[in-house]
Amino acid sequence: MTALAALVALGVVVYPTSWHISRGLITVAHEGGHALVALLTRRKLQGIRLHSDTSGVTLTRGRPTGPGMIFTAAAGYVAPSLLGLGAAWLAAAGYITLLLWTVLLLLACMLLMIRNLFGVVSLLTIGGAVFALTWLAKPDIQAIGAQLAAWFLLFGGIRPILELRRKRRQGRAPESDADQLARLTPFPGGFFVFLFLLVSAGALVVGAYLLTPWDLLGRLS
């Protein structure tokens, strides 16, 4: 089941049409990462907007420089992969119900800060699907859904970073998170793209290890 879930999630991320449809889920995690770290660093969270082109923006207020702004800007691109790693840990440990209710809680908190209609509809749709999985699906179906979600976040967290790298080389992302971080720190934007990729790749490796049924493989060998 794990291998099949991984292949399905990878196919969704790699195939252009399915990626265009599902990329908004990664945007939700991305903007949620900005919002969460902004609150943790005591910045004022003004709102979140999600757009139909799968882009988004999180507006915060506070010092324009300093650690709070740096951590907030750095959180977006690594958030999907780190959430995927957390989901992988919970799924591998068998805490499927806890995982699903945690997702619902995070979506509900995020919904309070959404400032546009498309964002509201998006979160209600995602939340409705998760709620239906929680209440209507059998435990084995819930487990499959949890693994699919974990693999999708782990794979899907990497592709936007590669897209960002390409856009920056073409000069089409002057206001990206990496470029904002370059203005806030002594390091160039390319350094942060590499850092995003390193964190996301590391999360994928660890998440894959957690989701692999080593005991079953040992018995088969």
mmCIF file of C-alpha atoms in Angstrom:
data_model
loop_
_atom_site.group_PDB
_atom_site.id
_atom_site.type_symbol
_atom_site.label_atom_id
_atom_site.label_comp_id
_atom_site.label_asym_id
_atom_site.label_seq_id
_atom_site.Cartn_x
_atom_site.Cartn_y
_atom_site.Cartn_z
ATOM 1 C CA MET A 1 0.000 0.000 0.000
ATOM 2 C CA THR A 2 2.822 2.382 0.858
ATOM 3 C CA ALA A 3 4.529 1.930 -2.497
ATOM 4 C CA LEU A 4 1.262 2.413 -4.380
ATOM 5 C CA ALA A 5 0.430 5.557 -2.397
ATOM 6 C CA ALA A 6 3.897 6.926 -3.136
ATOM 7 C CA LEU A 7 3.564 6.222 -6.862
ATOM 8 C CA VAL A 8 0.116 7.813 -7.045
ATOM 9 C CA ALA A 9 1.294 10.921 -5.189
ATOM 10 C CA LEU A 10 4.391 11.180 -7.369
ATOM 11 C CA GLY A 11 2.260 10.864 -10.489
ATOM 12 C CA VAL A 12 -0.029 13.664 -9.313
ATOM 13 C CA VAL A 13 2.971 15.937 -8.736
ATOM 14 C CA VAL A 14 4.785 15.092 -11.972
ATOM 15 C CA TYR A 15 1.855 15.054 -14.423
ATOM 16 C CA PRO A 16 1.130 18.677 -15.488
ATOM 17 C CA THR A 17 -2.676 18.510 -15.472
ATOM 18 C CA SER A 18 -3.012 16.853 -12.074
ATOM 19 C CA TRP A 19 -0.339 19.157 -10.656
ATOM 20 C CA HIS A 20 -2.200 22.244 -11.861
ATOM 21 C CA ILE A 21 -5.354 20.992 -10.134
ATOM 22 C CA SER A 22 -3.686 19.942 -6.886
ATOM 23 C CA ARG A 23 -1.037 22.651 -6.550
ATOM 24 C CA GLY A 24 -3.430 24.806 -4.556
ATOM 25 C CA LEU A 25 -3.079 22.329 -1.678
ATOM 26 C CA ILE A 26 0.631 23.106 -1.550
ATOM 27 C CA THR A 27 -0.177 26.824 -1.601
ATOM 28 C CA VAL A 28 -2.430 26.364 1.435
ATOM 29 C CA ALA A 29 0.444 24.706 3.298
ATOM 30 C CA HIS A 30 2.895 27.371 2.069
ATOM 31 C CA GLU A 31 0.797 30.305 3.235
ATOM 32 C CA GLY A 32 -0.125 28.480 6.417
ATOM 33 C CA GLY A 33 3.578 28.147 7.165
ATOM 34 C CA HIS A 34 4.091 31.886 6.769
ATOM 35 C CA ALA A 35 1.095 32.584 9.011
ATOM 36 C CA LEU A 36 2.070 30.165 11.768
ATOM 37 C CA VAL A 37 5.648 31.410 12.025
ATOM 38 C CA ALA A 38 4.455 35.022 11.938
ATOM 39 C CA LEU A 39 2.306 34.327 14.988
ATOM 40 C CA LEU A 40 5.089 32.417 16.738
ATOM 41 C CA THR A 41 7.466 35.350 16.231
ATOM 42 C CA ARG A 42 4.826 37.812 17.488
ATOM 43 C CA ARG A 43 4.157 39.506 14.200
ATOM 44 C CA LYS A 44 0.647 40.814 13.570
ATOM 45 C CA LEU A 45 -1.128 38.560 11.087
ATOM 46 C CA GLN A 46 -3.402 40.716 8.922
ATOM 47 C CA GLY A 47 -4.763 38.094 6.569
ATOM 48 C CA ILE A 48 -4.226 35.406 3.944
ATOM 49 C CA ARG A 49 -5.383 35.429 0.336
ATOM 50 C CA LEU A 50 -5.491 32.382 -1.943
ATOM 51 C CA HIS A 51 -5.876 32.881 -5.692
ATOM 52 C CA SER A 52 -7.247 30.714 -8.482
ATOM 53 C CA ASP A 53 -3.856 30.660 -10.241
ATOM 54 C CA THR A 54 -2.554 28.690 -7.195
ATOM 55 C CA SER A 55 -0.633 31.690 -5.872
ATOM 56 C CA GLY A 56 -1.200 33.206 -2.465
ATOM 57 C CA VAL A 57 -0.076 35.952 -0.124
ATOM 58 C CA THR A 58 0.158 36.260 3.645
ATOM 59 C CA LEU A 59 0.108 39.793 5.028
ATOM 60 C CA THR A 60 1.809 40.517 8.345
ATOM 61 C CA ARG A 61 2.666 43.662 10.232
ATOM 62 C CA GLY A 62 5.686 44.324 12.408
ATOM 63 C CA ARG A 63 9.326 45.230 12.102
ATOM 64 C CA PRO A 64 10.370 45.142 8.423
ATOM 65 C CA THR A 65 13.681 43.561 9.404
ATOM 66 C CA GLY A 66 14.957 41.258 12.104
ATOM 67 C CA PRO A 67 14.571 37.585 13.039
ATOM 68 C CA GLY A 68 10.762 37.607 13.020
ATOM 69 C CA MET A 69 10.571 38.798 9.435
ATOM 70 C CA ILE A 70 13.370 36.459 8.353
ATOM 71 C CA PHE A 71 11.793 33.349 9.877
ATOM 72 C CA THR A 72 8.370 34.292 8.519
ATOM 73 C CA ALA A 73 9.719 34.717 4.990
ATOM 74 C CA ALA A 74 11.702 31.483 5.212
ATOM 75 C CA ALA A 75 8.796 29.352 6.417
ATOM 76 C CA GLY A 76 6.666 29.195 3.270
ATOM 77 C CA TYR A 77 8.613 26.990 0.895
ATOM 78 C CA VAL A 78 9.613 24.449 3.544
ATOM 79 C CA ALA A 79 6.189 24.257 5.217
ATOM 80 C CA PRO A 80 4.602 21.666 2.860
ATOM 81 C CA SER A 81 7.519 19.269 3.251
ATOM 82 C CA LEU A 82 7.680 19.688 7.024
ATOM 83 C CA LEU A 83 3.923 19.158 7.268
ATOM 84 C CA GLY A 84 4.364 16.081 5.095
ATOM 85 C CA LEU A 85 7.056 14.820 7.454
ATOM 86 C CA GLY A 86 4.754 15.321 10.423
ATOM 87 C CA ALA A 87 1.950 13.545 8.589
ATOM 88 C CA ALA A 88 4.301 10.678 7.734
ATOM 89 C CA TRP A 89 5.283 10.292 11.376
ATOM 90 C CA LEU A 90 1.679 10.248 12.583
ATOM 91 C CA ALA A 91 0.571 7.887 9.808
ATOM 92 C CA ALA A 92 3.468 5.503 10.404
ATOM 93 C CA ALA A 93 2.739 5.482 14.143
ATOM 94 C CA GLY A 94 -0.900 4.674 13.506
ATOM 95 C CA TYR A 95 -2.295 7.990 14.743
ATOM 96 C CA ILE A 96 -4.567 8.413 11.742
ATOM 97 C CA THR A 97 -7.500 9.932 13.630
ATOM 98 C CA LEU A 98 -5.211 12.408 15.387
ATOM 99 C CA LEU A 99 -3.697 13.377 12.035
ATOM 100 C CA LEU A 100 -7.072 14.006 10.410
ATOM 101 C CA TRP A 101 -8.408 16.061 13.309
ATOM 102 C CA THR A 102 -5.181 18.055 13.466
ATOM 103 C CA VAL A 103 -5.581 18.911 9.784
ATOM 104 C CA LEU A 104 -9.169 20.006 10.408
ATOM 105 C CA LEU A 105 -8.096 22.177 13.336
ATOM 106 C CA LEU A 106 -5.341 23.851 11.311
ATOM 107 C CA LEU A 107 -7.727 24.491 8.417
ATOM 108 C CA ALA A 108 -10.313 25.994 10.777
ATOM 109 C CA CYS A 109 -7.721 28.326 12.304
ATOM 110 C CA MET A 110 -6.499 29.347 8.865
ATOM 111 C CA LEU A 111 -10.058 29.965 7.667
ATOM 112 C CA LEU A 112 -10.413 32.716 10.264
ATOM 113 C CA MET A 113 -7.631 34.666 8.550
ATOM 114 C CA ILE A 114 -8.710 34.216 4.917
ATOM 115 C CA ARG A 115 -9.573 37.531 3.270
ATOM 116 C CA ASN A 116 -11.007 36.552 -0.115
ATOM 117 C CA LEU A 117 -13.884 34.424 -1.402
ATOM 118 C CA PHE A 118 -11.770 31.975 -3.391
ATOM 119 C CA GLY A 119 -9.689 31.272 -0.308
ATOM 120 C CA VAL A 120 -12.797 30.628 1.793
ATOM 121 C CA VAL A 121 -14.246 28.258 -0.811
ATOM 122 C CA SER A 122 -10.908 26.449 -1.146
ATOM 123 C CA LEU A 123 -10.514 25.824 2.572
ATOM 124 C CA LEU A 124 -14.142 24.783 3.005
ATOM 125 C CA THR A 125 -13.742 22.302 0.145
ATOM 126 C CA ILE A 126 -10.544 20.831 1.575
ATOM 127 C CA GLY A 127 -11.978 20.755 5.072
ATOM 128 C CA GLY A 128 -15.166 19.113 3.847
ATOM 129 C CA ALA A 129 -13.189 16.368 2.134
ATOM 130 C CA VAL A 130 -11.097 15.716 5.253
ATOM 131 C CA PHE A 131 -14.206 15.754 7.452
ATOM 132 C CA ALA A 132 -15.928 13.239 5.174
ATOM 133 C CA LEU A 133 -12.859 11.002 5.303
ATOM 134 C CA THR A 134 -12.845 11.246 9.096
ATOM 135 C CA TRP A 135 -16.540 10.465 9.624
ATOM 136 C CA LEU A 136 -17.559 8.278 6.714
ATOM 137 C CA ALA A 137 -14.528 6.245 5.684
ATOM 138 C CA LYS A 138 -13.437 2.961 7.220
ATOM 139 C CA PRO A 139 -10.112 2.906 9.109
ATOM 140 C CA ASP A 140 -8.206 1.271 6.256
ATOM 141 C CA ILE A 141 -9.454 3.926 3.818
ATOM 142 C CA GLN A 142 -8.471 6.641 6.287
ATOM 143 C CA ALA A 143 -4.990 5.130 6.485
ATOM 144 C CA ILE A 144 -4.659 5.147 2.703
ATOM 145 C CA GLY A 145 -5.834 8.763 2.567
ATOM 146 C CA ALA A 146 -3.353 9.762 5.264
ATOM 147 C CA GLN A 147 -0.468 8.108 3.434
ATOM 148 C CA LEU A 148 -1.473 9.706 0.140
ATOM 149 C CA ALA A 149 -1.575 13.113 1.805
ATOM 150 C CA ALA A 150 1.824 12.606 3.424
ATOM 151 C CA TRP A 151 3.458 11.485 0.181
ATOM 152 C CA PHE A 152 1.805 14.301 -1.767
ATOM 153 C CA LEU A 153 3.130 16.936 0.643
ATOM 154 C CA LEU A 154 6.604 15.368 0.621
ATOM 155 C CA PHE A 155 6.809 15.237 -3.184
ATOM 156 C CA GLY A 156 4.760 18.368 -3.778
ATOM 157 C CA GLY A 157 6.910 20.445 -1.455
ATOM 158 C CA ILE A 158 9.891 20.036 -3.762
ATOM 159 C CA ARG A 159 8.383 20.987 -7.121
ATOM 160 C CA PRO A 160 7.589 24.657 -6.276
ATOM 161 C CA ILE A 161 11.201 25.127 -5.180
ATOM 162 C CA LEU A 162 12.435 23.817 -8.522
ATOM 163 C CA GLU A 163 9.932 26.107 -10.248
ATOM 164 C CA LEU A 164 11.209 29.033 -8.173
ATOM 165 C CA ARG A 165 14.778 28.215 -9.161
ATOM 166 C CA ARG A 166 13.846 28.273 -12.856
ATOM 167 C CA LYS A 167 11.855 31.505 -12.557
ATOM 168 C CA ARG A 168 14.694 33.274 -10.764
ATOM 169 C CA ARG A 169 17.140 32.253 -13.478
ATOM 170 C CA GLN A 170 14.745 33.766 -16.014
ATOM 171 C CA GLY A 171 14.353 36.929 -13.945
ATOM 172 C CA ARG A 172 10.620 36.316 -13.390
ATOM 173 C CA ALA A 173 10.514 36.226 -9.578
ATOM 174 C CA PRO A 174 12.085 39.430 -8.231
ATOM 175 C CA GLU A 175 9.789 39.487 -5.181
ATOM 176 C CA SER A 176 10.041 35.812 -4.266
ATOM 177 C CA ASP A 177 10.581 34.675 -0.692
ATOM 178 C CA ALA A 178 14.206 33.917 -1.533
ATOM 179 C CA ASP A 179 14.780 37.432 -2.864
ATOM 180 C CA GLN A 180 13.090 38.972 0.161
ATOM 181 C CA LEU A 181 15.416 36.939 2.367
ATOM 182 C CA ALA A 182 18.381 38.132 0.314
ATOM 183 C CA ARG A 183 17.417 41.711 1.145
ATOM 184 C CA LEU A 184 17.019 40.855 4.823
ATOM 185 C CA THR A 185 20.275 38.934 5.239
ATOM 186 C CA PRO A 186 23.841 38.970 3.870
ATOM 187 C CA PHE A 187 23.147 35.839 1.806
ATOM 188 C CA PRO A 188 22.083 35.759 -1.872
ATOM 189 C CA GLY A 189 18.701 34.489 -2.996
ATOM 190 C CA GLY A 190 20.235 31.394 -4.539
ATOM 191 C CA PHE A 191 21.490 30.336 -1.124
ATOM 192 C CA PHE A 192 17.946 30.276 0.214
ATOM 193 C CA VAL A 193 16.642 28.348 -2.780
ATOM 194 C CA PHE A 194 19.323 25.742 -2.041
ATOM 195 C CA LEU A 195 18.384 25.786 1.645
ATOM 196 C CA PHE A 196 14.687 25.296 0.826
ATOM 197 C CA LEU A 197 15.585 22.379 -1.425
ATOM 198 C CA LEU A 198 17.898 20.829 1.169
ATOM 199 C CA VAL A 199 15.240 20.935 3.887
ATOM 200 C CA SER A 200 12.530 19.563 1.594
ATOM 201 C CA ALA A 201 14.740 16.780 0.253
ATOM 202 C CA GLY A 202 15.724 15.845 3.786
ATOM 203 C CA ALA A 203 12.066 15.727 4.812
ATOM 204 C CA LEU A 204 11.330 13.460 1.843
ATOM 205 C CA VAL A 205 14.112 11.044 2.785
ATOM 206 C CA VAL A 206 13.084 10.854 6.438
ATOM 207 C CA GLY A 207 9.387 10.701 5.566
ATOM 208 C CA ALA A 208 9.988 7.870 3.098
ATOM 209 C CA TYR A 209 11.916 5.990 5.772
ATOM 210 C CA LEU A 210 9.063 6.415 8.253
ATOM 211 C CA LEU A 211 6.393 5.312 5.782
ATOM 212 C CA THR A 212 8.286 2.249 4.567
ATOM 213 C CA PRO A 213 6.985 -0.940 6.286
ATOM 214 C CA TRP A 214 10.389 -2.309 7.251
ATOM 215 C CA ASP A 215 8.950 -5.118 9.383
ATOM 216 C CA LEU A 216 6.908 -6.402 6.447
ATOM 217 C CA LEU A 217 9.894 -6.190 4.114
ATOM 218 C CA GLY A 218 11.972 -8.085 6.660
ATOM 219 C CA ARG A 219 9.451 -10.920 6.805
ATOM 220 C CA LEU A 220 9.276 -11.100 3.019
ATOM 221 C CA SER A 221 13.042 -11.358 2.736
#
